[in-house]
Amino acid sequence: MTGIKQRKYYKYIPFLLFFLYALMRFAMGHIQGDDDRIYQTTLTQYPSLLAWLKSFYFSWGGRAPLLMIISLFLQYCFPAWQLTAAVIFTLFPLYLCRIQHLFYPDLSEKEQFGMGILAIALTMALPATIVNSAITWATASVCYLFPGALLF
């Protein structure tokens, strides 16, 4: 019985390793760019979170809910952003495998393992400029990476 259970979950080993890579990558992240610095202190300028949301929505833009999230992360718990971003970044190769499973539902465990490795390789093949300027940048990741988590 344990052999069957072990075989069932071994296909997730590459994703666990990718998560550790992503965690290391995001752990090296730091507050960068003017946006991160602005959002780090912006909440302290208003008497309440609701007042900030109202002011932001009517004077800056419509991404208020997303930027409220990054403001909270930057002001109170930057390591929580690092962990959350690593988890969400790890979901993308999983999404690729789920899409692949729609077209090829009858793949063997070994083939699923291989597809997982391929999905991770494709994710890691993203150009460094995209990863460095969008994914590991706190403000950009919340605006562009986090909404992708809703696909799962």
Coordinates of N, CA, C and O in Angstrom, one line a residue:
M1 N 0.8 -1.2 0.0 CA 0.0 0.0 0.0 C 0.9 1.3 0.0 O 0.6 2.2 -0.7
T2 N 1.9 1.3 0.8 CA 2.8 2.5 0.8 C 3.5 2.7 -0.5 O 3.8 3.8 -0.9
G3 N 3.8 1.6 -1.2 CA 4.5 1.8 -2.5 C 3.6 2.5 -3.5 O 4.0 3.3 -4.3
I4 N 2.3 2.2 -3.5 CA 1.3 2.9 -4.3 C 1.3 4.4 -4.0 O 1.3 5.2 -4.9
K5 N 1.2 4.7 -2.7 CA 1.1 6.1 -2.3 C 2.4 6.8 -2.6 O 2.3 8.0 -3.1
Q6 N 3.5 6.2 -2.5 CA 4.8 6.8 -2.8 C 4.9 7.1 -4.3 O 5.3 8.2 -4.7
R7 N 4.5 6.2 -5.1 CA 4.5 6.5 -6.6 C 3.6 7.6 -7.0 O 3.8 8.3 -7.9
K8 N 2.5 7.7 -6.3 CA 1.5 8.8 -6.6 C 2.0 10.2 -6.4 O 1.7 11.1 -7.1
Y9 N 2.9 10.3 -5.4 CA 3.3 11.7 -5.0 C 4.7 12.0 -5.6 O 5.1 13.1 -5.5
Y10 N 5.5 11.1 -6.1 CA 6.8 11.4 -6.6 C 6.8 12.4 -7.7 O 7.8 13.1 -7.9
K11 N 5.8 12.5 -8.4 CA 5.7 13.4 -9.6 C 5.7 14.9 -9.1 O 6.0 15.8 -9.9
Y12 N 5.5 15.1 -7.8 CA 5.6 16.4 -7.2 C 6.9 16.8 -6.7 O 7.1 18.0 -6.3
I13 N 7.9 15.9 -6.7 CA 9.2 16.2 -6.3 C 9.9 17.4 -7.1 O 10.4 18.3 -6.5
P14 N 9.7 17.4 -8.4 CA 10.3 18.6 -9.1 C 9.7 19.9 -8.7 O 10.4 20.9 -8.6
F15 N 8.4 19.9 -8.4 CA 7.7 21.1 -8.0 C 8.2 21.6 -6.6 O 8.4 22.8 -6.3
L16 N 8.5 20.6 -5.7 CA 9.0 20.9 -4.4 C 10.4 21.6 -4.6 O 10.7 22.6 -3.9
L17 N 11.2 21.0 -5.4 CA 12.6 21.6 -5.7 C 12.5 22.9 -6.3 O 13.2 23.9 -6.0
F18 N 11.5 23.1 -7.2 CA 11.3 24.4 -7.9 C 10.8 25.4 -6.8 O 11.3 26.6 -6.8
F19 N 10.0 25.0 -5.9 CA 9.6 25.9 -4.8 C 10.8 26.4 -4.0 O 10.9 27.5 -3.6
L20 N 11.7 25.4 -3.7 CA 12.9 25.8 -2.9 C 13.7 26.8 -3.7 O 14.2 27.8 -3.1
Y21 N 13.8 26.6 -5.0 CA 14.5 27.6 -5.8 C 13.8 28.9 -5.8 O 14.5 30.0 -5.6
A22 N 12.5 28.9 -5.9 CA 11.7 30.2 -5.9 C 11.9 30.9 -4.6 O 12.0 32.1 -4.5
L23 N 11.8 30.1 -3.5 CA 11.9 30.7 -2.2 C 13.3 31.3 -2.0 O 13.4 32.5 -1.5
M24 N 14.3 30.7 -2.5 CA 15.7 31.3 -2.4 C 15.7 32.5 -3.3 O 16.3 33.5 -2.9
R25 N 15.1 32.5 -4.4 CA 15.1 33.6 -5.4 C 14.4 34.8 -4.7 O 14.9 36.0 -4.8
F26 N 13.2 34.6 -4.1 CA 12.5 35.7 -3.5 C 13.1 36.1 -2.2 O 12.9 37.3 -1.8
A27 N 13.8 35.2 -1.5 CA 14.4 35.6 -0.3 C 15.5 36.6 -0.5 O 15.9 37.4 0.4
M28 N 16.1 36.6 -1.7 CA 17.2 37.5 -2.1 C 16.6 38.9 -2.5 O 17.3 39.8 -2.7
G29 N 15.2 38.9 -2.7 CA 14.6 40.1 -3.1 C 14.6 41.2 -2.0 O 14.7 40.9 -0.8
H30 N 14.6 42.4 -2.4 CA 14.6 43.5 -1.5 C 13.7 44.6 -2.1 O 13.2 44.5 -3.2
I31 N 13.4 45.6 -1.2 CA 12.6 46.7 -1.7 C 13.4 47.4 -2.7 O 14.5 47.9 -2.5
Q32 N 12.8 47.6 -3.9 CA 13.4 48.2 -5.0 C 12.5 49.2 -5.7 O 11.3 49.0 -5.7
G33 N 13.0 50.1 -6.4 CA 12.2 51.1 -7.2 C 11.4 52.0 -6.3 O 11.2 51.8 -5.1
D34 N 10.9 53.1 -6.9 CA 10.2 54.1 -6.2 C 8.8 53.6 -5.7 O 8.4 54.0 -4.7
D35 N 8.2 52.8 -6.5 CA 6.9 52.3 -6.1 C 6.9 51.5 -4.8 O 6.1 51.8 -3.9
D36 N 7.9 50.7 -4.6 CA 8.0 49.9 -3.4 C 8.2 50.9 -2.2 O 7.6 50.7 -1.1
R37 N 9.0 51.9 -2.4 CA 9.3 52.8 -1.3 C 8.0 53.7 -1.0 O 7.7 53.9 0.2
I38 N 7.3 54.0 -2.0 CA 6.1 54.8 -1.8 C 5.0 54.0 -1.1 O 4.4 54.4 -0.1
Y39 N 4.8 52.8 -1.5 CA 3.8 51.9 -0.9 C 4.1 51.4 0.5 O 3.3 51.1 1.3
Q40 N 5.4 51.5 0.8 CA 5.9 51.1 2.1 C 5.4 52.0 3.2 O 5.1 51.6 4.3
T41 N 5.3 53.3 2.8 CA 4.9 54.3 3.8 C 3.5 55.0 3.6 O 3.1 55.7 4.4
T42 N 2.9 54.6 2.5 CA 1.7 55.3 2.1 C 0.5 55.1 3.1 O -0.3 56.0 3.3
L43 N 0.4 54.0 3.7 CA -0.7 53.7 4.7 C -0.6 54.6 5.9 O -1.6 54.9 6.5
T44 N 0.6 55.0 6.3 CA 0.8 55.8 7.5 C 0.3 57.2 7.3 O 0.1 57.9 8.3
Q45 N 0.0 57.6 6.1 CA -0.4 59.0 5.9 C -1.9 59.2 6.0 O -2.4 60.3 5.8
Y46 N -2.7 58.1 6.3 CA -4.1 58.2 6.3 C -4.6 57.6 7.7 O -3.9 56.7 8.2
P47 N -5.7 58.1 8.1 CA -6.2 57.7 9.5 C -6.7 56.2 9.5 O -6.7 55.6 10.5
S48 N -7.1 55.7 8.3 CA -7.6 54.3 8.3 C -7.3 53.7 6.9 O -7.0 54.4 6.0
L49 N -7.4 52.4 6.9 CA -7.2 51.7 5.6 C -8.3 52.1 4.6 O -8.0 52.2 3.4
L50 N -9.5 52.2 5.1 CA -10.6 52.6 4.2 C -10.4 54.0 3.6 O -10.7 54.3 2.4
A51 N -9.9 55.0 4.4 CA -9.6 56.3 3.9 C -8.5 56.2 2.9 O -8.6 56.9 1.8
W52 N -7.5 55.4 3.1 CA -6.5 55.2 2.1 C -7.0 54.6 0.8 O -6.7 55.1 -0.3
L53 N -7.9 53.6 0.9 CA -8.5 53.0 -0.3 C -9.3 54.0 -1.1 O -9.2 54.0 -2.3
K54 N -10.1 54.7 -0.4 CA -10.9 55.7 -1.1 C -10.1 56.8 -1.8 O -10.3 57.1 -3.0
S55 N -9.1 57.3 -1.1 CA -8.2 58.3 -1.7 C -7.4 57.8 -2.9 O -7.3 58.4 -3.9
F56 N -6.9 56.6 -2.7 CA -6.1 55.9 -3.8 C -7.0 55.7 -5.0 O -6.6 56.0 -6.1
Y57 N -8.2 55.1 -4.8 CA -9.0 54.8 -5.9 C -9.4 56.0 -6.7 O -9.4 56.0 -7.9
F58 N -9.8 57.1 -6.0 CA -10.3 58.3 -6.7 C -9.1 59.2 -7.2 O -9.4 60.0 -8.1
S59 N -7.9 59.1 -6.7 CA -6.9 60.0 -7.1 C -5.7 59.3 -7.9 O -5.0 60.0 -8.7
W60 N -5.5 58.0 -7.7 CA -4.4 57.4 -8.3 C -4.8 56.4 -9.4 O -4.3 56.5 -10.5
G61 N -5.6 55.4 -9.0 CA -6.0 54.4 -10.0 C -6.8 53.3 -9.5 O -7.2 53.3 -8.3
G62 N -7.2 52.4 -10.3 CA -8.2 51.4 -10.0 C -7.6 50.1 -9.4 O -8.3 49.2 -9.1
R63 N -6.3 50.1 -9.3 CA -5.6 48.9 -8.7 C -5.5 48.9 -7.2 O -4.7 48.3 -6.6
A64 N -6.4 49.6 -6.6 CA -6.4 49.9 -5.1 C -6.3 48.6 -4.3 O -5.5 48.5 -3.4
P65 N -7.1 47.5 -4.6 CA -7.1 46.3 -3.8 C -5.7 45.7 -3.9 O -5.1 45.2 -2.9
L66 N -5.1 45.6 -5.1 CA -3.8 45.0 -5.2 C -2.7 45.8 -4.5 O -1.8 45.2 -3.8
L67 N -2.8 47.1 -4.7 CA -1.7 47.9 -4.1 C -1.9 48.0 -2.6 O -0.9 48.3 -1.8
M68 N -3.1 47.8 -2.1 CA -3.3 47.7 -0.6 C -2.6 46.5 -0.1 O -1.9 46.6 0.9
I69 N -2.7 45.4 -0.8 CA -2.0 44.2 -0.4 C -0.5 44.4 -0.3 O 0.2 44.1 0.7
I70 N 0.1 45.0 -1.4 CA 1.5 45.2 -1.4 C 1.9 46.2 -0.3 O 3.0 46.1 0.4
S71 N 1.1 47.2 0.0 CA 1.4 48.2 1.0 C 1.4 47.5 2.4 O 2.3 47.8 3.2
L72 N 0.5 46.6 2.6 CA 0.5 45.9 3.9 C 1.7 45.0 4.0 O 2.4 44.9 5.1
F73 N 2.1 44.3 2.9 CA 3.3 43.4 2.9 C 4.5 44.3 3.2 O 5.4 43.9 4.0
L74 N 4.7 45.4 2.5 CA 5.9 46.2 2.6 C 6.0 46.9 3.9 O 7.1 47.0 4.4
Q75 N 4.9 47.3 4.5 CA 4.9 48.0 5.7 C 5.1 47.1 6.9 O 5.8 47.4 7.9
Y76 N 4.4 46.0 6.9 CA 4.3 45.2 8.1 C 5.1 43.8 8.0 O 5.6 43.4 9.0
C77 N 5.2 43.2 6.9 CA 5.8 41.9 6.8 C 6.3 41.5 5.5 O 5.7 40.8 4.7
F78 N 7.5 42.0 5.1 CA 8.1 41.8 3.8 C 8.4 40.3 3.6 O 8.2 39.8 2.5
P79 N 8.8 39.5 4.7 CA 9.0 38.1 4.5 C 7.8 37.3 4.1 O 7.8 36.3 3.4
A80 N 6.6 37.8 4.5 CA 5.3 37.2 4.1 C 5.1 37.3 2.6 O 4.7 36.4 1.9
W81 N 5.5 38.5 2.0 CA 5.5 38.7 0.6 C 6.4 37.7 -0.1 O 6.1 37.1 -1.1
Q82 N 7.6 37.6 0.4 CA 8.6 36.7 -0.2 C 8.1 35.2 -0.2 O 8.2 34.6 -1.3
L83 N 7.5 34.8 0.8 CA 6.9 33.4 0.9 C 5.7 33.3 -0.1 O 5.7 32.3 -0.8
T84 N 4.8 34.2 0.0 CA 3.6 34.2 -0.9 C 4.0 34.2 -2.3 O 3.5 33.5 -3.1
A85 N 4.9 35.1 -2.7 CA 5.4 35.2 -4.1 C 6.0 33.9 -4.5 O 5.8 33.4 -5.7
A86 N 6.8 33.2 -3.7 CA 7.4 32.0 -4.1 C 6.4 30.9 -4.3 O 6.5 30.1 -5.2
V87 N 5.4 30.9 -3.4 CA 4.3 29.9 -3.6 C 3.6 30.1 -4.9 O 3.3 29.2 -5.7
I88 N 3.2 31.4 -5.2 CA 2.5 31.7 -6.4 C 3.3 31.4 -7.7 O 2.8 30.9 -8.7
F89 N 4.6 31.7 -7.6 CA 5.5 31.5 -8.8 C 5.5 30.0 -9.0 O 5.6 29.6 -10.2
T90 N 5.5 29.2 -8.0 CA 5.6 27.7 -8.1 C 4.3 27.2 -8.7 O 4.3 26.1 -9.3
L91 N 3.2 27.9 -8.6 CA 1.9 27.4 -9.1 C 1.9 27.5 -10.7 O 1.2 26.7 -11.3
F92 N 2.7 28.3 -11.3 CA 2.7 28.4 -12.7 C 3.1 27.1 -13.5 O 2.4 26.7 -14.4
P93 N 4.2 26.5 -13.1 CA 4.4 25.2 -13.8 C 3.3 24.2 -13.5 O 3.0 23.3 -14.3
L94 N 2.7 24.2 -12.3 CA 1.6 23.3 -12.0 C 0.4 23.6 -12.9 O -0.3 22.7 -13.3
Y95 N 0.2 24.9 -13.2 CA -0.9 25.3 -14.1 C -0.6 24.7 -15.5 O -1.5 24.2 -16.1
L96 N 0.6 24.8 -15.9 CA 1.0 24.2 -17.2 C 0.7 22.7 -17.3 O 0.2 22.2 -18.3
C97 N 1.0 22.0 -16.2 CA 0.7 20.6 -16.1 C -0.8 20.3 -16.1 O -1.3 19.4 -16.7
R98 N -1.6 21.2 -15.4 CA -3.0 21.0 -15.4 C -3.6 21.2 -16.8 O -4.5 20.5 -17.2
I99 N -3.1 22.2 -17.5 CA -3.6 22.4 -18.9 C -3.2 21.3 -19.8 O -4.0 20.8 -20.6
Q100 N -2.0 20.8 -19.7 CA -1.5 19.6 -20.4 C -2.4 18.4 -20.1 O -2.8 17.6 -21.0
H101 N -2.8 18.3 -18.8 CA -3.7 17.1 -18.4 C -5.0 17.2 -19.1 O -5.7 16.1 -19.4
L102 N -5.5 18.4 -19.5 CA -6.8 18.5 -20.2 C -6.7 17.8 -21.6 O -7.7 17.3 -22.0
F103 N -5.6 18.0 -22.2 CA -5.4 17.4 -23.5 C -4.9 16.0 -23.5 O -5.2 15.3 -24.5
Y104 N -4.1 15.6 -22.5 CA -3.6 14.2 -22.4 C -3.9 13.7 -21.0 O -3.0 13.5 -20.2
P105 N -5.1 13.3 -20.8 CA -5.5 12.8 -19.4 C -4.9 11.5 -19.0 O -4.9 11.1 -17.9
D106 N -4.5 10.7 -20.0 CA -4.1 9.3 -19.8 C -2.6 9.1 -19.7 O -2.2 8.0 -20.0
L107 N -1.9 10.1 -19.4 CA -0.4 9.9 -19.3 C -0.1 9.1 -18.1 O -0.7 9.1 -17.0
S108 N 1.0 8.3 -18.2 CA 1.5 7.5 -17.1 C 2.1 8.4 -16.0 O 2.4 9.5 -16.3
E109 N 2.4 7.8 -14.9 CA 3.1 8.5 -13.8 C 4.5 9.1 -14.3 O 4.8 10.2 -14.0
K110 N 5.2 8.2 -15.0 CA 6.5 8.6 -15.5 C 6.4 9.8 -16.5 O 7.2 10.7 -16.5
E111 N 5.4 9.7 -17.4 CA 5.2 10.8 -18.4 C 4.7 12.1 -17.7 O 5.2 13.2 -18.0
Q112 N 3.9 12.0 -16.6 CA 3.5 13.2 -15.8 C 4.7 13.8 -15.2 O 4.8 15.0 -15.1
F113 N 5.6 12.9 -14.6 CA 6.8 13.4 -14.0 C 7.7 14.2 -15.1 O 8.1 15.3 -14.8
G114 N 7.8 13.6 -16.2 CA 8.5 14.3 -17.3 C 7.9 15.6 -17.7 O 8.6 16.6 -18.0
M115 N 6.6 15.6 -17.8 CA 5.9 16.9 -18.1 C 6.1 17.9 -17.1 O 6.1 19.1 -17.4
G116 N 6.1 17.5 -15.8 CA 6.4 18.5 -14.7 C 7.8 19.1 -14.9 O 7.9 20.3 -14.7
I117 N 8.7 18.3 -15.2 CA 10.1 18.8 -15.4 C 10.1 19.7 -16.6 O 10.7 20.8 -16.5
L118 N 9.4 19.4 -17.7 CA 9.3 20.3 -18.8 C 8.7 21.6 -18.5 O 9.1 22.7 -18.9
A119 N 7.6 21.6 -17.7 CA 6.9 22.8 -17.3 C 7.8 23.7 -16.5 O 7.8 24.9 -16.6
I120 N 8.5 23.1 -15.6 CA 9.5 23.9 -14.7 C 10.6 24.4 -15.6 O 10.9 25.6 -15.4
A121 N 11.1 23.7 -16.6 CA 12.1 24.2 -17.5 C 11.6 25.4 -18.3 O 12.3 26.4 -18.5
L122 N 10.4 25.3 -18.7 CA 9.8 26.4 -19.5 C 9.6 27.6 -18.6 O 9.9 28.8 -19.0
T123 N 9.2 27.4 -17.4 CA 9.1 28.6 -16.4 C 10.5 29.2 -16.1 O 10.6 30.4 -16.1
M124 N 11.5 28.3 -16.0 CA 12.8 28.8 -15.7 C 13.5 29.5 -16.9 O 14.4 30.2 -16.8
A125 N 12.9 29.2 -18.1 CA 13.4 29.8 -19.3 C 13.0 31.2 -19.6 O 13.3 31.9 -20.5
L126 N 12.1 31.7 -18.7 CA 11.7 33.1 -18.8 C 12.9 34.0 -18.8 O 13.9 33.8 -18.0
P127 N 13.0 35.0 -19.6 CA 14.1 35.9 -19.7 C 14.4 36.6 -18.3 O 13.5 36.9 -17.6
A128 N 15.7 36.7 -18.0 CA 16.0 37.3 -16.7 C 15.5 38.7 -16.5 O 15.1 39.1 -15.4
T129 N 15.3 39.5 -17.6 CA 14.8 40.8 -17.5 C 13.3 40.8 -17.0 O 12.9 41.6 -16.2
I130 N 12.6 39.8 -17.4 CA 11.2 39.7 -17.0 C 11.2 39.2 -15.5 O 10.4 39.8 -14.7
V131 N 11.9 38.3 -15.2 CA 11.9 37.8 -13.8 C 12.4 38.9 -12.8 O 11.8 39.1 -11.8
N132 N 13.5 39.5 -13.2 CA 14.1 40.5 -12.3 C 13.3 41.8 -12.2 O 13.2 42.4 -11.1
S133 N 12.7 42.2 -13.3 CA 12.0 43.5 -13.3 C 10.5 43.4 -13.0 O 9.8 44.4 -12.7
A134 N 10.0 42.2 -13.1 CA 8.5 42.1 -12.8 C 8.2 41.1 -11.7 O 7.4 41.4 -10.8
I135 N 8.8 39.9 -11.7 CA 8.4 38.9 -10.8 C 9.0 39.1 -9.4 O 8.3 38.9 -8.4
T136 N 10.3 39.4 -9.4 CA 10.9 39.6 -8.0 C 10.8 41.0 -7.5 O 11.3 41.3 -6.5
W137 N 10.2 41.9 -8.2 CA 9.9 43.3 -7.8 C 8.6 43.2 -7.1 O 7.6 42.8 -7.6
A138 N 8.5 43.6 -5.8 CA 7.3 43.4 -5.0 C 6.1 44.0 -5.6 O 5.1 43.3 -5.7
T139 N 6.1 45.3 -6.0 CA 4.9 45.9 -6.5 C 4.4 45.3 -7.8 O 3.2 45.0 -7.9
A140 N 5.3 45.0 -8.7 CA 5.0 44.4 -10.0 C 4.5 43.0 -9.8 O 3.5 42.5 -10.4
S141 N 5.1 42.2 -8.8 CA 4.6 40.9 -8.6 C 3.2 40.8 -8.1 O 2.4 39.9 -8.5
V142 N 2.8 41.7 -7.2 CA 1.5 41.7 -6.7 C 0.5 42.1 -7.8 O -0.6 41.6 -7.9
C143 N 0.9 43.0 -8.7 CA 0.0 43.5 -9.7 C -0.2 42.5 -10.9 O -1.2 42.4 -11.5
Y144 N 0.9 41.7 -11.2 CA 0.9 40.9 -12.4 C 1.0 39.4 -12.1 O 0.5 38.6 -12.8
L145 N 1.7 39.0 -11.0 CA 1.9 37.6 -10.7 C 0.8 37.1 -9.8 O 0.2 36.0 -10.1
F146 N 0.4 37.8 -8.8 CA -0.6 37.4 -7.9 C -2.0 37.1 -8.5 O -2.6 36.1 -8.2
P147 N -2.5 38.0 -9.4 CA -3.8 37.6 -10.1 C -3.8 36.3 -10.8 O -4.8 35.7 -10.9
G148 N -2.6 35.9 -11.3 CA -2.5 34.6 -11.9 C -2.9 33.4 -11.0 O -3.2 32.4 -11.4
A149 N -2.7 33.6 -9.7 CA -3.1 32.6 -8.7 C -4.5 32.3 -8.7 O -4.9 31.2 -8.3
L150 N -5.3 33.2 -9.2 CA -6.8 32.9 -9.3 C -7.1 31.9 -10.4 O -8.3 31.4 -10.4
L151 N -6.2 31.5 -11.2 CA -6.4 30.5 -12.3 C -6.5 29.1 -11.7 O -7.1 28.3 -12.3
F152 N -6.0 28.9 -10.5 CA -5.9 27.6 -10.0 C -7.2 27.0 -9.6 O -8.0 27.1 -9.0

